[in-house]
Amino acid sequence: MYERERKDLVETLKSKGIKNERVLDAFAKVQRHLFVPDIMKQHAYTDVALPIGMGQTISQPYTVAYMTEALDPRPNQKILEIGTGSGYQAAILNAMGVRVFTIERHHDLHKSAVKIFDEMNLKIAARWGDGTLGWQEFAPYDGIIVTAGGPSVPENLRKQIAVGGKMVIPVGDKKIQTLQIISKISDGQFNIKEVPYFAFVPLIGKEGWKEK
Ligand code: SAM
């Protein structure tokens, strides 16, 4: 279903500058309409963020593609995602052959993402909790991708990146953030590239924004 729309979405991503073939192949494979509520399905392949309940969103496909391209994960690498949401970003990483670990703070969203992973037979380790603390048990990670915007880079996450690994994280105020692409050169030494003008829902937790 929606094969034509999926191909068109891949063309849109290419026209916006996404080049990594492994990322584009994953977008051609993963059925985004399975990750959005029924009434949104007809918009699933439009390049926009869509509501998924609990005041949260499935990110815009271009943003997912941009962050994934920046992370550049390789097959069998271990990647930690903070903010499972609908589960779509995790499924994109899974389609790239990555070992995915993902954390969501809303129990209902966590449960519905796990249900979709099970129905699709995807081997993704998903946990309910505060992702700003990371997932120490399986650390270090070759990559960490944070899909919500925080006021600063959580120290726990910084520590859980493997040397030679990367983290992609939006940092800023609650409305607008800069995407930080952080490469860990050695323990305590990081290279940071910044890309402005992203807008994510807030990262809420011990090392994020405080809940009202
Ligand atoms: N990656 C998601 C997708 O593909 O649908 C995008 C989800 S949305 C833009 C960001 C998610 O981060 C929300 O579901 C939100 O509840 C979650 N979130 C915010 N703060 C969090 C935290 N401290 N730990 C885990 N999840 C968090």
mmCIF file of C-alpha atoms and ligand atoms in Angstrom:
data_model
loop_
_atom_site.group_PDB
_atom_site.id
_atom_site.type_symbol
_atom_site.label_atom_id
_atom_site.label_comp_id
_atom_site.label_asym_id
_atom_site.label_seq_id
_atom_site.Cartn_x
_atom_site.Cartn_y
_atom_site.Cartn_z
ATOM 1 C CA MET A 1 0.000 0.000 0.000
ATOM 2 C CA TYR A 2 1.017 3.618 -0.628
ATOM 3 C CA GLU A 3 4.010 2.498 -2.724
ATOM 4 C CA ARG A 4 3.681 5.376 -5.163
ATOM 5 C CA GLU A 5 3.454 7.890 -2.289
ATOM 6 C CA ARG A 6 6.545 6.368 -0.650
ATOM 7 C CA LYS A 7 8.531 6.717 -3.886
ATOM 8 C CA ASP A 8 7.394 10.338 -4.191
ATOM 9 C CA LEU A 9 8.515 10.990 -0.607
ATOM 10 C CA VAL A 10 11.974 9.597 -1.408
ATOM 11 C CA GLU A 11 12.156 11.947 -4.418
ATOM 12 C CA THR A 12 11.138 14.872 -2.183
ATOM 13 C CA LEU A 13 13.910 13.980 0.284
ATOM 14 C CA LYS A 14 16.446 13.795 -2.560
ATOM 15 C CA SER A 15 15.303 17.169 -3.898
ATOM 16 C CA LYS A 16 15.831 18.642 -0.407
ATOM 17 C CA GLY A 17 19.436 17.382 -0.354
ATOM 18 C CA ILE A 18 19.382 13.913 1.266
ATOM 19 C CA LYS A 19 22.059 11.864 -0.517
ATOM 20 C CA ASN A 20 22.851 8.819 1.617
ATOM 21 C CA GLU A 21 21.518 5.834 -0.361
ATOM 22 C CA ARG A 22 21.134 3.675 2.748
ATOM 23 C CA VAL A 23 18.936 6.352 4.328
ATOM 24 C CA LEU A 24 16.871 6.747 1.139
ATOM 25 C CA ASP A 25 16.469 2.950 0.842
ATOM 26 C CA ALA A 26 15.141 2.813 4.399
ATOM 27 C CA PHE A 27 12.559 5.513 3.585
ATOM 28 C CA ALA A 28 11.531 3.522 0.506
ATOM 29 C CA LYS A 29 10.976 0.446 2.693
ATOM 30 C CA VAL A 30 9.407 1.632 5.950
ATOM 31 C CA GLN A 31 5.644 2.139 5.775
ATOM 32 C CA ARG A 32 5.097 5.457 7.565
ATOM 33 C CA HIS A 33 1.297 5.099 7.358
ATOM 34 C CA LEU A 34 1.502 2.242 9.903
ATOM 35 C CA PHE A 35 2.964 4.668 12.496
ATOM 36 C CA VAL A 36 0.298 7.403 12.318
ATOM 37 C CA PRO A 37 -3.292 7.466 13.634
ATOM 38 C CA ASP A 38 -5.983 6.266 11.176
ATOM 39 C CA ILE A 39 -7.323 9.752 10.428
ATOM 40 C CA MET A 40 -3.812 10.909 9.440
ATOM 41 C CA LYS A 41 -3.000 8.037 7.073
ATOM 42 C CA GLN A 42 -3.768 9.992 3.915
ATOM 43 C CA HIS A 43 -1.111 12.529 4.963
ATOM 44 C CA ALA A 44 1.487 9.930 5.993
ATOM 45 C CA TYR A 45 3.719 10.525 2.951
ATOM 46 C CA THR A 46 3.512 14.313 2.973
ATOM 47 C CA ASP A 47 6.740 15.837 4.263
ATOM 48 C CA VAL A 48 5.224 17.177 7.496
ATOM 49 C CA ALA A 49 5.176 16.305 11.203
ATOM 50 C CA LEU A 50 1.839 14.798 12.306
ATOM 51 C CA PRO A 51 0.142 14.482 15.735
ATOM 52 C CA ILE A 52 0.375 11.047 17.389
ATOM 53 C CA GLY A 53 -1.450 11.800 20.680
ATOM 54 C CA MET A 54 -0.289 12.977 24.149
ATOM 55 C CA GLY A 55 0.590 16.323 22.518
ATOM 56 C CA GLN A 56 3.482 14.634 20.664
ATOM 57 C CA THR A 57 4.362 14.289 16.967
ATOM 58 C CA ILE A 58 5.927 11.924 14.474
ATOM 59 C CA SER A 59 8.744 14.130 13.129
ATOM 60 C CA GLN A 60 8.786 15.513 9.599
ATOM 61 C CA PRO A 61 10.347 12.900 7.253
ATOM 62 C CA TYR A 62 12.996 15.397 6.114
ATOM 63 C CA THR A 63 14.059 15.936 9.742
ATOM 64 C CA VAL A 64 14.230 12.167 10.346
ATOM 65 C CA ALA A 65 16.271 11.765 7.149
ATOM 66 C CA TYR A 66 18.575 14.695 7.973
ATOM 67 C CA MET A 67 19.319 13.418 11.487
ATOM 68 C CA THR A 68 19.815 9.854 10.259
ATOM 69 C CA GLU A 69 22.175 11.043 7.526
ATOM 70 C CA ALA A 70 24.098 13.087 10.113
ATOM 71 C CA LEU A 71 24.369 10.043 12.401
ATOM 72 C CA ASP A 72 25.379 7.829 9.442
ATOM 73 C CA PRO A 73 24.837 4.506 11.259
ATOM 74 C CA ARG A 74 26.401 1.317 9.897
ATOM 75 C CA PRO A 75 24.881 -2.177 9.980
ATOM 76 C CA ASN A 76 25.181 -3.919 13.365
ATOM 77 C CA GLN A 77 26.100 -0.726 15.178
ATOM 78 C CA LYS A 78 24.338 -0.044 18.467
ATOM 79 C CA ILE A 79 22.191 3.085 18.359
ATOM 80 C CA LEU A 80 20.218 4.605 21.236
ATOM 81 C CA GLU A 81 17.193 6.733 20.394
ATOM 82 C CA ILE A 82 15.645 9.084 22.964
ATOM 83 C CA GLY A 83 11.963 9.757 22.200
ATOM 84 C CA THR A 84 10.432 6.640 20.599
ATOM 85 C CA GLY A 85 7.172 8.496 19.858
ATOM 86 C CA SER A 86 5.422 6.642 17.034
ATOM 87 C CA GLY A 87 8.371 4.266 16.517
ATOM 88 C CA TYR A 88 9.022 5.452 12.946
ATOM 89 C CA GLN A 89 12.589 6.716 13.461
ATOM 90 C CA ALA A 90 13.452 3.450 15.248
ATOM 91 C CA ALA A 91 12.013 1.475 12.313
ATOM 92 C CA ILE A 92 14.101 3.517 9.844
ATOM 93 C CA LEU A 93 17.256 2.686 11.835
ATOM 94 C CA ASN A 94 16.192 -0.963 12.056
ATOM 95 C CA ALA A 95 15.739 -1.049 8.252
ATOM 96 C CA MET A 96 19.377 0.105 7.979
ATOM 97 C CA GLY A 97 20.514 -3.010 9.842
ATOM 98 C CA VAL A 98 21.215 -1.186 13.090
ATOM 99 C CA ARG A 99 20.705 -2.623 16.607
ATOM 100 C CA VAL A 100 18.184 -0.142 17.986
ATOM 101 C CA PHE A 101 17.553 0.758 21.634
ATOM 102 C CA THR A 102 14.810 3.330 22.200
ATOM 103 C CA ILE A 103 13.298 5.082 25.223
ATOM 104 C CA GLU A 104 9.964 6.929 25.532
ATOM 105 C CA ARG A 105 8.688 8.813 28.583
ATOM 106 C CA HIS A 106 4.942 8.508 27.765
ATOM 107 C CA HIS A 107 3.719 5.071 28.718
ATOM 108 C CA ASP A 108 0.872 5.025 26.152
ATOM 109 C CA LEU A 109 3.212 5.958 23.288
ATOM 110 C CA HIS A 110 5.772 3.387 24.454
ATOM 111 C CA LYS A 111 3.077 0.675 24.529
ATOM 112 C CA SER A 112 1.682 1.494 21.097
ATOM 113 C CA ALA A 113 5.175 1.627 19.516
ATOM 114 C CA VAL A 114 6.020 -1.789 21.024
ATOM 115 C CA LYS A 115 2.745 -3.164 19.623
ATOM 116 C CA ILE A 116 3.688 -1.951 16.124
ATOM 117 C CA PHE A 117 7.247 -3.353 16.449
ATOM 118 C CA ASP A 118 5.765 -6.735 17.465
ATOM 119 C CA GLU A 119 3.197 -6.736 14.647
ATOM 120 C CA MET A 120 5.941 -5.927 12.147
ATOM 121 C CA ASN A 121 8.321 -8.432 13.716
ATOM 122 C CA LEU A 122 10.999 -5.792 14.287
ATOM 123 C CA LYS A 123 13.694 -6.607 16.839
ATOM 124 C CA ILE A 124 13.920 -3.266 18.629
ATOM 125 C CA ALA A 125 14.682 -2.931 22.349
ATOM 126 C CA ALA A 126 12.177 -0.406 23.717
ATOM 127 C CA ARG A 127 11.888 0.951 27.239
ATOM 128 C CA TRP A 128 9.565 3.287 29.102
ATOM 129 C CA GLY A 129 11.444 5.921 31.119
ATOM 130 C CA ASP A 130 13.443 9.132 31.199
ATOM 131 C CA GLY A 131 15.826 9.038 28.244
ATOM 132 C CA THR A 132 17.935 11.936 29.531
ATOM 133 C CA LEU A 133 19.526 9.325 31.817
ATOM 134 C CA GLY A 134 20.390 7.112 28.848
ATOM 135 C CA TRP A 135 20.358 3.309 29.030
ATOM 136 C CA GLN A 136 23.515 2.443 30.948
ATOM 137 C CA GLU A 137 23.057 -1.332 30.743
ATOM 138 C CA PHE A 138 23.895 -1.447 27.015
ATOM 139 C CA ALA A 139 26.288 1.547 26.836
ATOM 140 C CA PRO A 140 28.454 2.635 25.107
ATOM 141 C CA TYR A 141 26.562 3.325 21.874
ATOM 142 C CA ASP A 142 28.021 3.930 18.419
ATOM 143 C CA GLY A 143 25.357 6.590 18.029
ATOM 144 C CA ILE A 144 22.717 8.415 20.066
ATOM 145 C CA ILE A 145 19.830 10.249 18.427
ATOM 146 C CA VAL A 146 17.630 12.519 20.515
ATOM 147 C CA THR A 147 14.306 13.366 18.878
ATOM 148 C CA ALA A 148 13.151 16.017 21.374
ATOM 149 C CA GLY A 149 14.754 19.392 22.106
ATOM 150 C CA GLY A 150 16.488 20.038 25.426
ATOM 151 C CA PRO A 151 18.045 23.092 27.124
ATOM 152 C CA SER A 152 21.503 21.447 27.107
ATOM 153 C CA VAL A 153 23.287 18.198 26.263
ATOM 154 C CA PRO A 154 22.554 15.619 29.018
ATOM 155 C CA GLU A 155 25.823 14.562 30.677
ATOM 156 C CA ASN A 156 24.590 10.963 31.000
ATOM 157 C CA LEU A 157 24.133 10.741 27.237
ATOM 158 C CA ARG A 158 27.502 12.328 26.519
ATOM 159 C CA LYS A 159 29.125 9.631 28.685
ATOM 160 C CA GLN A 160 27.276 6.816 26.930
ATOM 161 C CA ILE A 161 28.663 7.583 23.441
ATOM 162 C CA ALA A 162 31.475 5.233 22.413
ATOM 163 C CA VAL A 163 34.819 6.809 21.505
ATOM 164 C CA GLY A 164 34.571 7.328 17.731
ATOM 165 C CA GLY A 165 30.769 7.509 18.028
ATOM 166 C CA LYS A 166 28.308 10.343 17.462
ATOM 167 C CA MET A 167 25.292 12.002 19.018
ATOM 168 C CA VAL A 168 22.681 14.066 17.196
ATOM 169 C CA ILE A 169 20.644 16.276 19.527
ATOM 170 C CA PRO A 170 18.548 19.456 19.224
ATOM 171 C CA VAL A 171 19.500 22.026 21.878
ATOM 172 C CA GLY A 172 17.924 25.422 22.441
ATOM 173 C CA ASP A 173 14.771 26.948 23.915
ATOM 174 C CA LYS A 174 11.320 25.364 23.858
ATOM 175 C CA LYS A 175 10.419 26.819 20.432
ATOM 176 C CA ILE A 176 13.574 26.693 18.338
ATOM 177 C CA GLN A 177 16.731 24.606 18.577
ATOM 178 C CA THR A 178 20.105 24.132 16.948
ATOM 179 C CA LEU A 179 20.936 20.592 15.941
ATOM 180 C CA GLN A 180 24.231 19.603 17.520
ATOM 181 C CA ILE A 181 26.172 16.836 15.776
ATOM 182 C CA ILE A 182 28.667 15.727 18.404
ATOM 183 C CA SER A 183 31.564 13.373 17.605
ATOM 184 C CA LYS A 184 33.399 11.797 20.534
ATOM 185 C CA ILE A 185 37.120 11.959 19.797
ATOM 186 C CA SER A 186 38.211 10.566 23.163
ATOM 187 C CA ASP A 187 36.830 10.542 26.710
ATOM 188 C CA GLY A 188 36.208 14.211 27.445
ATOM 189 C CA GLN A 189 37.058 15.426 23.915
ATOM 190 C CA PHE A 190 34.273 16.233 21.471
ATOM 191 C CA ASN A 191 33.935 17.801 18.042
ATOM 192 C CA ILE A 192 30.665 19.720 17.603
ATOM 193 C CA LYS A 193 28.958 20.833 14.392
ATOM 194 C CA GLU A 194 25.864 23.025 14.728
ATOM 195 C CA VAL A 195 22.954 23.319 12.303
ATOM 196 C CA PRO A 196 20.361 26.012 13.158
ATOM 197 C CA TYR A 197 16.571 26.247 12.984
ATOM 198 C CA PHE A 198 14.962 23.024 14.095
ATOM 199 C CA ALA A 199 11.711 22.836 16.050
ATOM 200 C CA PHE A 200 11.140 19.775 18.237
ATOM 201 C CA VAL A 201 8.781 19.004 21.106
ATOM 202 C CA PRO A 202 10.526 19.476 24.487
ATOM 203 C CA LEU A 203 12.874 16.906 25.987
ATOM 204 C CA ILE A 204 11.434 16.538 29.490
ATOM 205 C CA GLY A 205 13.392 14.840 32.245
ATOM 206 C CA LYS A 206 16.073 14.994 34.901
ATOM 207 C CA GLU A 207 18.592 16.434 32.408
ATOM 208 C CA GLY A 208 15.989 18.155 30.211
ATOM 209 C CA TRP A 209 13.142 20.615 30.744
ATOM 210 C CA LYS A 210 11.199 20.216 33.972
ATOM 211 C CA GLU A 211 7.591 19.092 33.728
ATOM 212 C CA LYS A 212 5.130 21.901 34.577
HETATM 213 N N1 SAM B 1 11.240 9.589 17.071
HETATM 214 C C1 SAM B 1 9.831 9.839 17.133
HETATM 215 C C2 SAM B 1 9.094 9.274 15.956
HETATM 216 O O1 SAM B 1 9.728 8.736 15.027
HETATM 217 O O2 SAM B 1 7.852 9.319 15.960
HETATM 218 C C3 SAM B 1 9.577 11.327 17.292
HETATM 219 C C4 SAM B 1 8.783 11.588 18.497
HETATM 220 S S1 SAM B 1 8.522 13.182 19.123
HETATM 221 C C5 SAM B 1 9.160 14.365 18.022
HETATM 222 C C6 SAM B 1 9.622 13.192 20.533
HETATM 223 C C7 SAM B 1 9.281 12.197 21.600
HETATM 224 O O3 SAM B 1 10.216 12.377 22.676
HETATM 225 C C8 SAM B 1 7.901 12.328 22.216
HETATM 226 O O4 SAM B 1 7.203 11.130 22.059
HETATM 227 C C9 SAM B 1 8.180 12.638 23.692
HETATM 228 O O5 SAM B 1 7.228 12.086 24.573
HETATM 229 C C10 SAM B 1 9.552 12.017 23.863
HETATM 230 N N2 SAM B 1 10.332 12.504 25.003
HETATM 231 C C11 SAM B 1 10.459 13.760 25.493
HETATM 232 N N3 SAM B 1 11.291 13.781 26.560
HETATM 233 C C12 SAM B 1 11.711 12.483 26.742
HETATM 234 C C13 SAM B 1 12.581 11.834 27.656
HETATM 235 N N4 SAM B 1 13.221 12.503 28.643
HETATM 236 N N5 SAM B 1 12.776 10.505 27.541
HETATM 237 C C14 SAM B 1 12.156 9.796 26.574
HETATM 238 N N6 SAM B 1 11.311 10.346 25.677
HETATM 239 C C15 SAM B 1 11.095 11.675 25.752
#
